[in-house]
Amino acid sequence: MNKRNYRSRFILTFFLSACLAIFVMYLSVTNGTFDITALEVIRTLLGLDSASDHTLVIFEFRLPRILIGAMVGFALGIAGTVLQGLTRNPLADPGILGIHAAAGLSIVIYMFVVKEAIKSAGWLSVLNMTFFGWIGGVAATAFLILFSRQQGRVNPRMLILVGIALNSGFSALTLYISLKMNPQDFEMATVWMSGSIYSASWAQITAILPWIICFVPILIWRSSILNVLQLDEISTMGIGVNLERERRILLICSVALVSASVAVSGSIGFVGLIAPHIARRLVSIHYQYSLPISGMIGMLMVLTGDFIGKTIFSPAELPAGIVIAIIGVPYFVYLLARSR
Amino acid sequence: MRSIIKKYAIIILIVLILLVITMAVSIVYGSKSIILSTVWEAFIRYDTEDMDHLIIHTSRLPRVLGALLIGAFMAVSGALMQGMTRNYLASPSIMGVADGSVFVITLCMIFLPDAAPMTLILYSLAGSALGALLVFSIARLLPDGMTPLTLAILGTILGTFLNGISQAMATYFQISQNMSFWYNARLHQMDPTLIKWTVPFAIAGLFLAIYVSKAITAISFGDEVAQGLGIKITAMKSLTILSVVILTGISVAMQGKLLLSA
């Protein structure tokens, strides 16, 4: 295949996944506790429908939830691809590596210290939460690299194991702190941590949006460097890439995306693991193509997971994170079987 | 050899002394401090009218005993597992044992809602065995799946999987609350009858553990070495797994999901 071919394939895949995403969004906006027809949805969106319950349901409940799901999925898909490329490890996933747990911990600490944060949930406090999550995520990555280094090299499987250990450590600390909260805050914190998006609000959308607008373009712009990073270190330096600097930039950007999504939706695992693999299958290994596609696949996964979680289990709801974990684990085992 | 036995005796003695001290401290202190003489009295002249005696007999003592047994069981099964798999990372808590139990208990609560608590404990045992079996059989199928790292990863990931399915089923059939009650209200309200009930299992499990311990020493040097020494490897490994499942299974049944000490 030549370059042109890859390009047309990329455009086609992007288009198809966008269509699918829109279809799932349509399903989730029309189905729910009570069904709304497509025409009513359009009328409500355009402000022509005067029925106040439609406006309420769509604008306050369904639309924020769909948008959050789409953005979180997109961010996780992109961050997962970058992390897998950086670590040259097909098993890397921000959830398994403990970045989710670390971001969660620092957000819970923030919630505990600034108690009004959860009650008012104004956009400023949500923005603060994402920032705290970022600090936690960066700290976790530093630990991760520090502990998994053996003789100057990062052993891929060791990385996963250190991640799992960090994960349970941070989760235990989070549990400890959240048990010290008063019962009401505790309930909110647990709902948030389980990886659900049913408490989505416009405030959260304004909190995650700047992170996506800032960091996604940077990552896409630098995606060609990820291609180079797949070579061994000596050839990379030969090409004239400042290895450490590029790595650090990519790492900080991707952790920022992960933390922002953890701050709004809790820990939704396995998206960052699976989306990159599917994307690579669909459009070659070239990161400038697979990166955006991976974002689209992540978006589709979270939207579908959330849709399944809320329809099959109604009236109760299953967090999207759990639905995706059930689907994701067999795939992870499959990857483990293939990797050497 | 002589010096090893001497060392062994000294260590056992020290540990026993420490054990008695911790138990005493744990019985004496609590939301209501009880002086030592009252504790002593509660043992030699149990008075059902005395509030302090009641607290000791129904709450503190079962709790201490339960913690003691669980700790011992988990440590013994951890040692067996590490020896058998020659894997320094092996531990029942990361081998799907607890999650298997959660999975089967969830099934029970859905399909056998009237099961007696004791039946549930039996099912919890079966679930632990199932979880361990799942992890080990998948590990066997994978290329270098039995290496320490891969096994640890697999155990954790499959645990997440079983947990996710249990949670999904619990949500679907709306029994989440029963589940969390069964698992979370444990160590602090250890049921004395439950402890009594686990005794036969504990004896069987520990007896098996001691019985296989010599063979495990040989196996930990490698299967060929053990074979050369005339040890029936398959039989011994099966007995070891049985012992591990019994010990961890009753621990899970006694205390829920807090499996840390191994």
Coordinates of C-alpha atoms in Angstrom, one line a residue:
Chain A
M1 CA 0.0 0.0 0.0
N2 CA 1.3 3.4 -0.8
K3 CA 0.8 6.6 1.2
R4 CA -2.3 7.7 -0.8
N5 CA -4.0 4.4 0.0
Y6 CA -3.4 4.8 3.8
R7 CA -4.8 8.2 3.6
S8 CA -8.0 7.3 1.8
R9 CA -8.4 4.4 4.2
F10 CA -8.0 6.7 7.2
I11 CA -10.6 9.1 5.9
L12 CA -13.1 6.3 5.2
T13 CA -12.6 4.7 8.6
F14 CA -12.9 8.1 10.3
F15 CA -16.1 8.8 8.5
L16 CA -17.6 5.4 9.3
S17 CA -16.7 5.6 13.0
A18 CA -18.2 9.1 13.1
C19 CA -21.4 7.8 11.6
L20 CA -21.5 4.9 14.1
A21 CA -20.9 7.3 17.0
I22 CA -23.7 9.5 15.8
F23 CA -26.0 6.5 15.5
V24 CA -25.2 5.4 19.1
M25 CA -25.8 9.0 20.3
Y26 CA -29.1 9.0 18.6
L27 CA -30.0 5.7 20.3
S28 CA -29.0 7.1 23.7
V29 CA -30.8 10.4 23.3
T30 CA -34.1 8.7 22.2
N31 CA -34.1 5.7 24.5
G32 CA -34.3 5.9 28.3
T33 CA -36.8 5.9 31.1
F34 CA -39.2 7.2 28.5
D35 CA -38.7 7.2 24.8
I36 CA -38.6 10.4 22.8
T37 CA -39.0 10.3 19.0
A38 CA -36.3 11.7 16.8
L39 CA -38.5 14.4 15.5
E40 CA -39.2 15.6 19.1
V41 CA -35.5 15.5 19.8
I42 CA -34.7 17.7 16.8
R43 CA -37.6 20.1 17.7
T44 CA -36.4 20.3 21.3
L45 CA -32.8 21.0 20.2
L46 CA -33.9 23.8 17.9
G47 CA -36.1 25.2 20.7
L48 CA -39.3 24.7 18.8
D49 CA -40.8 22.2 21.3
S50 CA -42.5 23.9 24.2
A51 CA -43.0 20.7 26.3
S52 CA -40.8 21.5 29.3
D53 CA -40.2 17.8 30.3
H54 CA -38.6 17.1 26.9
T55 CA -36.3 20.1 27.3
L56 CA -35.5 19.1 30.9
V57 CA -34.7 15.5 30.0
I58 CA -32.7 16.2 27.0
F59 CA -30.7 19.2 28.1
E60 CA -30.2 18.4 31.7
F61 CA -29.8 14.6 31.6
R62 CA -29.3 12.9 28.3
L63 CA -27.2 15.5 26.4
P64 CA -24.6 16.2 29.0
R65 CA -24.2 12.5 29.6
I66 CA -23.7 11.7 25.9
L67 CA -21.2 14.6 25.4
I68 CA -19.2 13.6 28.5
G69 CA -19.1 10.0 27.3
A70 CA -17.9 11.0 23.9
M71 CA -15.2 13.3 25.2
V72 CA -14.0 10.9 27.9
G73 CA -13.8 8.1 25.4
F74 CA -12.0 10.2 22.9
A75 CA -9.5 11.4 25.5
L76 CA -8.9 7.9 26.8
G77 CA -8.4 6.4 23.4
I78 CA -5.9 9.0 22.4
A79 CA -4.0 8.9 25.7
G80 CA -3.9 5.1 25.5
T81 CA -2.4 5.1 22.1
V82 CA 0.3 7.6 23.2
L83 CA 1.1 5.6 26.3
Q84 CA 1.4 2.3 24.4
G85 CA 3.6 4.1 21.8
L86 CA 5.8 5.7 24.5
T87 CA 6.3 2.5 26.5
R88 CA 6.4 0.4 23.4
N89 CA 4.2 -1.9 25.4
P90 CA 1.0 -3.2 23.8
L91 CA -0.4 -4.0 27.3
A92 CA -0.2 -0.4 28.6
D93 CA -3.4 1.1 29.8
P94 CA -3.8 4.2 32.0
G95 CA -6.2 2.2 34.3
I96 CA -4.0 -0.8 34.7
L97 CA -0.9 1.4 35.1
G98 CA -2.5 3.0 38.1
I99 CA -2.7 6.5 36.6
H100 CA -6.5 6.5 37.1
A101 CA -6.1 5.5 40.7
A102 CA -3.5 8.2 41.4
A103 CA -5.6 10.9 39.8
G104 CA -8.6 9.6 41.7
L105 CA -6.6 9.7 45.0
S106 CA -5.6 13.3 44.6
I107 CA -9.1 14.3 43.6
V108 CA -10.5 12.6 46.7
I109 CA -7.9 14.4 48.8
Y110 CA -9.0 17.6 47.2
M111 CA -12.7 16.8 47.8
F112 CA -11.9 16.0 51.5
V113 CA -9.9 19.1 52.1
V114 CA -12.2 21.5 50.2
K115 CA -15.5 20.1 51.3
E116 CA -17.7 22.6 49.5
A117 CA -16.2 21.3 46.2
I118 CA -18.6 18.5 45.9
K119 CA -21.7 20.3 47.2
S120 CA -21.6 23.3 44.9
A121 CA -19.9 21.5 42.0
G122 CA -19.5 24.8 40.2
W123 CA -17.3 24.8 37.2
L124 CA -14.4 26.4 39.0
S125 CA -14.2 23.6 41.5
V126 CA -14.6 20.9 38.8
L127 CA -11.8 22.6 37.0
N128 CA -9.7 22.5 40.1
M129 CA -10.5 18.8 40.4
T130 CA -9.1 18.1 37.0
F131 CA -6.0 20.0 37.8
F132 CA -5.4 18.1 41.0
G133 CA -6.0 14.9 39.1
W134 CA -3.3 15.9 36.7
I135 CA -0.8 16.4 39.5
G136 CA -1.6 12.9 40.9
G137 CA -1.4 11.4 37.5
V138 CA 2.1 12.9 36.8
A139 CA 3.3 11.7 40.2
A140 CA 2.0 8.2 39.5
T141 CA 3.9 8.1 36.2
A142 CA 7.1 9.2 37.9
F143 CA 6.7 6.4 40.5
L144 CA 5.9 3.9 37.7
I145 CA 9.0 4.6 35.7
L146 CA 11.1 4.8 38.9
F147 CA 10.1 1.4 40.1
S148 CA 9.9 -0.5 36.9
R149 CA 13.4 0.3 35.8
Q150 CA 15.7 -2.6 35.8
Q151 CA 19.3 -2.0 34.8
G152 CA 18.3 1.3 33.1
R153 CA 15.6 -0.3 31.0
V154 CA 11.9 -0.4 31.5
N155 CA 10.7 -4.0 31.4
P156 CA 7.2 -4.0 29.8
R157 CA 5.7 -6.7 32.0
M158 CA 7.4 -5.3 35.1
L159 CA 5.8 -2.0 34.2
I160 CA 2.3 -3.6 34.3
L161 CA 3.0 -5.3 37.6
V162 CA 4.2 -2.1 39.2
G163 CA 1.2 -0.4 37.8
I164 CA -1.1 -3.0 39.3
A165 CA 0.6 -2.6 42.7
L166 CA 0.4 1.2 42.6
N167 CA -3.2 0.8 41.6
S168 CA -4.2 -1.2 44.6
G169 CA -2.0 1.0 46.9
F170 CA -3.6 4.2 45.6
S171 CA -7.1 2.7 45.7
A172 CA -6.6 1.7 49.3
L173 CA -5.5 5.2 50.3
T174 CA -8.5 6.6 48.4
L175 CA -10.8 4.3 50.3
Y176 CA -9.2 5.3 53.6
I177 CA -9.7 9.0 52.9
S178 CA -13.2 8.6 51.6
L179 CA -14.2 6.6 54.7
K180 CA -13.2 9.7 56.7
M181 CA -15.7 11.8 54.8
N182 CA -19.2 12.3 56.1
P183 CA -21.7 9.7 54.7
Q184 CA -23.2 12.1 52.1
D185 CA -19.9 13.1 50.5
F186 CA -18.8 9.5 50.7
E187 CA -21.7 8.3 48.7
M188 CA -21.0 10.9 46.0
A189 CA -17.3 10.0 46.0
T190 CA -18.0 6.3 45.5
V191 CA -20.5 6.8 42.7
W192 CA -18.0 9.0 41.0
M193 CA -15.1 6.6 41.5
S194 CA -16.9 3.6 40.0
G195 CA -16.5 4.9 36.5
S196 CA -20.0 6.2 35.8
I197 CA -21.2 9.1 33.8
Y198 CA -24.7 9.4 35.0
S199 CA -24.0 12.4 37.1
A200 CA -22.8 14.3 34.0
S201 CA -23.4 18.0 34.1
W202 CA -22.6 21.0 31.9
A203 CA -20.1 22.1 34.5
Q204 CA -18.1 19.0 33.9
I205 CA -18.2 19.5 30.2
T206 CA -16.7 23.0 30.6
A207 CA -14.1 21.4 32.9
I208 CA -12.9 18.7 30.5
L209 CA -13.3 20.7 27.2
P210 CA -10.3 23.0 27.7
W211 CA -8.0 20.0 28.3
I212 CA -9.2 18.3 25.2
I213 CA -8.9 21.4 23.1
C214 CA -5.3 22.0 24.5
F215 CA -3.8 18.6 24.5
V216 CA -5.4 16.6 21.7
P217 CA -4.0 18.9 18.9
I218 CA -0.5 18.8 20.5
L219 CA -0.6 15.1 20.6
I220 CA -1.9 14.8 17.0
W221 CA 0.7 17.3 15.8
R222 CA 3.5 15.3 17.5
S223 CA 2.2 11.9 16.4
S224 CA 4.9 11.5 13.8
I225 CA 7.4 11.5 16.6
L226 CA 5.7 8.5 18.1
N227 CA 6.5 6.7 14.8
V228 CA 10.1 7.5 15.3
L229 CA 10.1 6.4 18.9
Q230 CA 9.2 2.8 17.8
L231 CA 12.8 2.5 16.5
D232 CA 15.5 1.6 18.9
E233 CA 17.0 4.4 20.9
I234 CA 20.3 4.7 18.9
S235 CA 18.6 5.2 15.5
T236 CA 16.1 7.6 17.1
M237 CA 18.9 9.8 18.3
G238 CA 20.6 9.4 14.9
I239 CA 17.6 10.9 13.2
G240 CA 18.0 13.9 15.5
V241 CA 15.2 13.6 17.9
N242 CA 15.7 14.9 21.4
L243 CA 14.4 11.7 22.9
E244 CA 14.0 12.5 26.5
R245 CA 12.4 15.9 25.9
E246 CA 9.8 14.5 23.4
R247 CA 9.0 11.6 25.7
R248 CA 8.4 13.9 28.5
I249 CA 6.1 16.2 26.5
L250 CA 4.1 13.3 25.2
L251 CA 3.8 11.7 28.6
I252 CA 2.7 14.9 30.4
C253 CA 0.1 15.6 27.7
S254 CA -1.4 12.1 27.7
V255 CA -1.5 12.0 31.5
A256 CA -3.3 15.3 31.4
L257 CA -6.0 13.9 29.1
V258 CA -6.4 10.8 31.4
S259 CA -6.6 12.9 34.5
A260 CA -9.2 15.2 33.1
S261 CA -11.4 12.3 32.1
V262 CA -10.9 10.6 35.5
A263 CA -12.0 13.9 37.2
V264 CA -15.3 14.0 35.4
S265 CA -16.2 10.3 35.1
G266 CA -14.1 8.3 37.5
S267 CA -12.0 5.4 36.4
I268 CA -13.2 3.9 33.2
G269 CA -10.6 1.2 32.5
F270 CA -9.7 -0.8 29.4
V271 CA -10.7 1.9 26.9
G272 CA -7.1 3.1 26.6
L273 CA -6.0 -0.5 26.2
I274 CA -8.4 -1.7 23.5
A275 CA -9.1 1.3 21.4
P276 CA -5.4 1.6 20.1
H277 CA -5.4 -2.0 19.1
I278 CA -8.6 -1.8 17.1
A279 CA -7.3 1.4 15.5
R280 CA -4.0 -0.2 14.5
R281 CA -5.9 -3.0 12.9
L282 CA -8.1 -0.6 11.0
V283 CA -5.6 1.9 9.8
S284 CA -1.9 0.9 9.8
I285 CA 0.6 1.5 12.6
H286 CA 1.3 5.1 11.4
Y287 CA 0.4 7.2 14.5
Q288 CA -0.8 10.2 12.5
Y289 CA -3.6 8.0 11.3
S290 CA -4.2 5.6 14.2
L291 CA -4.2 8.3 16.8
P292 CA -7.5 10.1 15.8
I293 CA -9.1 6.7 14.9
S294 CA -8.2 5.4 18.3
G295 CA -10.0 8.5 19.8
M296 CA -13.1 7.7 17.7
I297 CA -13.1 4.1 18.8
G298 CA -12.7 5.1 22.4
M299 CA -15.7 7.4 22.0
L300 CA -17.8 4.6 20.5
M301 CA -16.8 2.3 23.3
V302 CA -17.8 4.6 26.1
L303 CA -21.0 5.6 24.4
T304 CA -22.0 2.0 23.7
G305 CA -20.9 0.9 27.2
D306 CA -23.0 3.5 28.8
F307 CA -25.9 2.8 26.6
I308 CA -25.8 -1.0 27.5
G309 CA -25.3 -0.1 31.1
K310 CA -28.4 2.0 31.3
T311 CA -30.8 0.0 29.1
I312 CA -30.2 -3.6 29.9
F313 CA -30.0 -3.0 33.6
S314 CA -32.9 -0.5 33.9
P315 CA -34.3 0.7 36.3
A316 CA -30.9 0.2 37.9
E317 CA -27.8 1.4 36.1
L318 CA -24.5 -0.3 35.7
P319 CA -21.5 2.1 35.4
A320 CA -20.1 2.2 31.9
G321 CA -16.7 1.3 33.3
I322 CA -17.9 -2.1 34.4
V323 CA -19.5 -2.9 31.1
I324 CA -16.3 -2.1 29.3
A325 CA -14.2 -4.1 31.8
I326 CA -16.3 -7.2 31.2
I327 CA -15.8 -6.8 27.4
G328 CA -12.2 -5.7 27.8
V329 CA -10.7 -8.5 30.0
P330 CA -11.1 -11.3 27.4
Y331 CA -9.5 -9.1 24.9
F332 CA -6.6 -8.3 27.3
V333 CA -6.1 -12.0 27.8
Y334 CA -6.0 -12.5 24.1
L335 CA -3.4 -9.8 23.8
L336 CA -1.4 -11.4 26.5
A337 CA -1.5 -14.7 24.7
R338 CA -0.2 -13.1 21.5
S339 CA 2.5 -11.0 23.1
R340 CA 5.9 -12.5 23.7
Chain B
M1 CA 20.5 -29.8 61.3
R2 CA 20.5 -29.6 65.1
S3 CA 21.0 -25.8 65.0
I4 CA 18.2 -25.4 62.5
I5 CA 15.8 -27.2 64.9
K6 CA 17.1 -25.0 67.8
K7 CA 16.5 -21.8 65.7
Y8 CA 13.1 -23.1 64.8
A9 CA 12.1 -23.7 68.4
I10 CA 13.3 -20.2 69.4
I11 CA 11.4 -18.5 66.6
I12 CA 8.2 -20.4 67.5
L13 CA 8.6 -19.4 71.1
I14 CA 9.1 -15.7 70.3
V15 CA 6.2 -15.7 67.9
L16 CA 3.9 -17.4 70.5
I17 CA 4.8 -14.8 73.1
L18 CA 4.1 -12.0 70.7
L19 CA 0.9 -13.6 69.7
V20 CA -0.4 -13.8 73.3
I21 CA 0.6 -10.2 73.9
T22 CA -1.2 -8.9 70.8
M23 CA -4.3 -11.0 71.7
A24 CA -4.4 -9.6 75.2
V25 CA -3.9 -6.1 74.0
S26 CA -6.7 -6.6 71.4
I27 CA -9.1 -7.9 74.0
V28 CA -8.3 -5.3 76.6
Y29 CA -8.5 -2.2 74.4
G30 CA -11.5 -1.1 72.4
S31 CA -14.3 1.4 72.4
K32 CA -14.6 0.4 76.1
S33 CA -11.4 -0.5 77.9
I34 CA -11.6 -3.5 80.1
I35 CA -9.0 -4.1 82.8
L36 CA -7.0 -7.3 82.6
S37 CA -8.3 -8.7 85.8
T38 CA -11.8 -8.5 84.4
V39 CA -10.7 -10.3 81.3
W40 CA -9.2 -13.0 83.4
E41 CA -12.4 -13.3 85.4
A42 CA -14.4 -13.6 82.2
F43 CA -12.5 -16.7 81.3
I44 CA -12.5 -18.5 84.7
R45 CA -15.8 -17.3 86.1
Y46 CA -18.0 -16.4 83.1
D47 CA -20.9 -14.3 84.4
T48 CA -23.7 -13.8 81.8
E49 CA -25.0 -10.8 83.8
D50 CA -21.8 -8.8 83.6
M51 CA -21.6 -6.5 80.6
D52 CA -17.8 -6.7 80.3
H53 CA -17.9 -10.4 80.3
L54 CA -20.5 -10.4 77.6
I55 CA -18.5 -8.0 75.4
I56 CA -15.4 -10.2 75.8
H57 CA -17.2 -13.5 75.0
T58 CA -19.5 -12.3 72.1
S59 CA -17.4 -9.7 70.4
R60 CA -13.7 -9.3 71.3
L61 CA -12.7 -13.0 71.6
P62 CA -14.4 -14.2 68.4
R63 CA -12.9 -11.3 66.6
V64 CA -9.4 -12.0 67.8
L65 CA -9.7 -15.7 67.1
G66 CA -11.1 -15.1 63.7
A67 CA -8.3 -12.7 62.8
L68 CA -5.7 -15.2 64.2
L69 CA -7.1 -18.1 62.1
I70 CA -7.5 -16.1 58.9
G71 CA -3.9 -14.8 59.2
A72 CA -2.6 -18.3 59.8
F73 CA -4.6 -19.8 56.9
M74 CA -3.7 -17.1 54.4
A75 CA 0.0 -17.3 55.3
V76 CA 0.1 -21.1 55.1
S77 CA -1.7 -21.1 51.7
G78 CA 0.5 -18.3 50.5
A79 CA 3.6 -20.3 51.4
L80 CA 2.3 -23.4 49.7
M81 CA 1.4 -21.6 46.6
Q82 CA 4.8 -19.9 46.3
G83 CA 6.6 -23.1 46.9
M84 CA 4.5 -25.0 44.4
T85 CA 4.6 -22.5 41.6
R86 CA 8.2 -21.4 42.4
N87 CA 6.8 -18.0 42.1
Y88 CA 7.6 -15.3 44.7
L89 CA 4.6 -13.3 43.6
A90 CA 2.0 -16.0 44.1
S91 CA -0.6 -15.2 46.7
P92 CA -4.1 -16.4 47.1
S93 CA -5.3 -12.8 47.1
I94 CA -4.2 -12.2 43.6
M95 CA -5.1 -15.6 42.1
G96 CA -8.8 -15.0 41.7
V97 CA -9.7 -16.9 44.9
A98 CA -11.6 -14.1 46.5
D99 CA -13.2 -12.9 43.3
G100 CA -14.3 -16.5 42.4
S101 CA -16.0 -16.6 45.8
V102 CA -17.8 -13.3 45.1
F103 CA -18.9 -14.6 41.8
V104 CA -20.4 -17.9 43.1
I105 CA -22.0 -16.2 46.1
T106 CA -23.7 -13.7 43.7
L107 CA -25.1 -16.6 41.7
C108 CA -26.3 -18.2 44.9
M109 CA -28.1 -15.1 46.0
I110 CA -29.8 -14.9 42.7
F111 CA -30.8 -18.5 42.2
L112 CA -31.0 -19.8 45.7
P113 CA -32.2 -16.9 47.7
D114 CA -33.2 -19.0 50.7
A115 CA -29.9 -20.8 51.1
A116 CA -28.8 -21.1 54.7
P117 CA -25.6 -19.2 55.7
M118 CA -23.7 -22.5 56.1
T119 CA -24.6 -23.6 52.6
L120 CA -23.4 -20.2 51.3
I121 CA -20.1 -20.9 53.0
L122 CA -19.8 -24.2 51.1
Y123 CA -20.6 -22.4 47.9
S124 CA -18.0 -19.8 48.7
L125 CA -15.4 -22.5 49.0
A126 CA -16.4 -23.9 45.6
G127 CA -16.2 -20.4 44.2
S128 CA -12.7 -19.9 45.5
A129 CA -11.7 -23.2 43.8
L130 CA -13.3 -22.1 40.6
G131 CA -11.5 -18.7 40.6
A132 CA -8.1 -20.4 41.2
L133 CA -8.8 -23.0 38.6
L134 CA -9.7 -20.3 36.0
V135 CA -6.5 -18.4 36.6
F136 CA -4.2 -21.4 36.5
S137 CA -5.8 -23.0 33.5
I138 CA -5.7 -19.9 31.5
A139 CA -2.1 -19.3 32.6
R140 CA -1.3 -22.8 31.4
L141 CA -2.7 -22.1 27.9
L142 CA -0.6 -18.9 27.5
P143 CA 2.9 -18.8 26.3
D144 CA 5.1 -18.4 29.4
G145 CA 1.9 -17.9 31.4
M146 CA 3.4 -19.6 34.5
T147 CA 6.1 -17.0 34.9
P148 CA 5.7 -14.9 38.1
L149 CA 4.9 -11.7 36.3
T150 CA 2.3 -13.0 33.8
L151 CA 0.6 -15.1 36.5
A152 CA 0.3 -12.1 38.7
I153 CA -1.1 -9.9 35.9
L154 CA -3.5 -12.6 34.8
G155 CA -4.8 -13.2 38.4
T156 CA -5.5 -9.5 38.9
I157 CA -7.1 -9.0 35.5
L158 CA -9.3 -12.1 35.7
G159 CA -10.3 -11.0 39.2
T160 CA -11.5 -7.7 37.7
F161 CA -13.4 -9.6 35.2
L162 CA -15.2 -11.9 37.7
N163 CA -15.9 -8.9 39.9
G164 CA -17.4 -7.0 37.0
I165 CA -19.7 -9.8 36.0
S166 CA -20.8 -10.3 39.6
Q167 CA -21.5 -6.6 39.9
A168 CA -23.4 -6.7 36.7
M169 CA -25.5 -9.6 37.8
A170 CA -26.1 -8.1 41.2
T171 CA -27.3 -4.9 39.6
Y172 CA -29.5 -6.7 37.1
F173 CA -31.2 -8.9 39.8
Q174 CA -31.1 -6.0 42.3
I175 CA -29.3 -7.8 45.1
S176 CA -26.3 -5.4 45.4
Q177 CA -27.3 -4.6 49.0
N178 CA -27.4 -8.2 50.1
M179 CA -24.1 -8.8 48.5
S180 CA -22.3 -6.0 50.2
F181 CA -23.9 -7.0 53.5
W182 CA -22.6 -10.5 53.1
Y183 CA -19.1 -9.4 52.3
N184 CA -18.5 -6.2 54.2
A185 CA -20.1 -6.8 57.6
R186 CA -17.5 -9.3 58.7
L187 CA -14.4 -9.1 61.0
H188 CA -16.0 -6.7 63.5
Q189 CA -18.9 -9.0 64.1
M190 CA -17.3 -12.4 63.8
D191 CA -19.9 -15.1 64.6
P192 CA -18.7 -17.6 67.2
T193 CA -20.8 -20.4 65.7
L194 CA -19.2 -19.7 62.3
I195 CA -15.7 -20.1 63.8
K196 CA -16.8 -23.4 65.4
W197 CA -18.1 -24.6 62.1
T198 CA -14.9 -23.9 60.3
V199 CA -12.8 -25.9 62.7
P200 CA -13.1 -29.3 60.9
F201 CA -12.2 -27.6 57.6
A202 CA -9.3 -25.8 59.2
I203 CA -7.9 -29.0 60.7
A204 CA -8.3 -30.8 57.4
G205 CA -6.6 -28.0 55.5
L206 CA -3.7 -27.6 57.9
F207 CA -3.2 -31.3 58.1
L208 CA -3.0 -31.5 54.4
A209 CA -0.6 -28.6 54.3
I210 CA 1.8 -30.2 56.8
Y211 CA 1.5 -33.5 54.9
V212 CA 2.6 -32.0 51.6
S213 CA 5.1 -29.6 53.0
K214 CA 8.1 -32.0 52.6
A215 CA 7.1 -32.7 49.0
I216 CA 6.7 -29.0 48.3
T217 CA 10.2 -28.4 49.5
A218 CA 11.4 -30.9 46.9
I219 CA 9.1 -29.5 44.2
S220 CA 10.4 -26.0 44.9
F221 CA 13.8 -27.2 43.6
G222 CA 12.1 -28.1 40.3
D223 CA 9.9 -30.9 39.1
E224 CA 12.8 -33.0 37.8
V225 CA 14.6 -32.9 41.2
A226 CA 11.4 -33.8 43.0
Q227 CA 10.7 -36.7 40.6
G228 CA 14.3 -37.9 41.1
L229 CA 13.6 -38.0 44.9
G230 CA 10.6 -40.2 44.2
I231 CA 7.8 -37.8 44.8
K232 CA 4.5 -38.2 43.1
I233 CA 4.3 -34.7 41.7
T234 CA 0.8 -34.7 40.3
A235 CA -0.8 -36.1 43.4
M236 CA 1.2 -33.8 45.7
K237 CA 0.3 -30.7 43.6
S238 CA -3.4 -31.7 43.6
L239 CA -3.3 -32.1 47.4
T240 CA -1.6 -28.8 47.8
I241 CA -4.2 -27.0 45.7
L242 CA -6.9 -28.7 47.7
S243 CA -5.3 -27.5 50.9
V244 CA -4.9 -23.9 49.6
V245 CA -8.5 -23.8 48.4
I246 CA -9.9 -25.1 51.7
L247 CA -7.8 -22.6 53.7
T248 CA -8.4 -19.6 51.6
G249 CA -12.0 -20.5 51.0
I250 CA -12.9 -20.6 54.7
S251 CA -11.0 -17.4 55.2
V252 CA -13.0 -15.7 52.5
A253 CA -16.2 -17.1 54.0
M254 CA -15.2 -15.8 57.5
Q255 CA -14.0 -12.3 56.6
G256 CA -15.1 -11.3 53.2
K257 CA -12.8 -9.8 50.7
L258 CA -9.9 -8.4 52.8
L259 CA -7.2 -10.8 51.7
L260 CA -3.9 -9.1 52.4
S261 CA -1.6 -11.1 54.7
A262 CA -0.3 -13.7 52.3

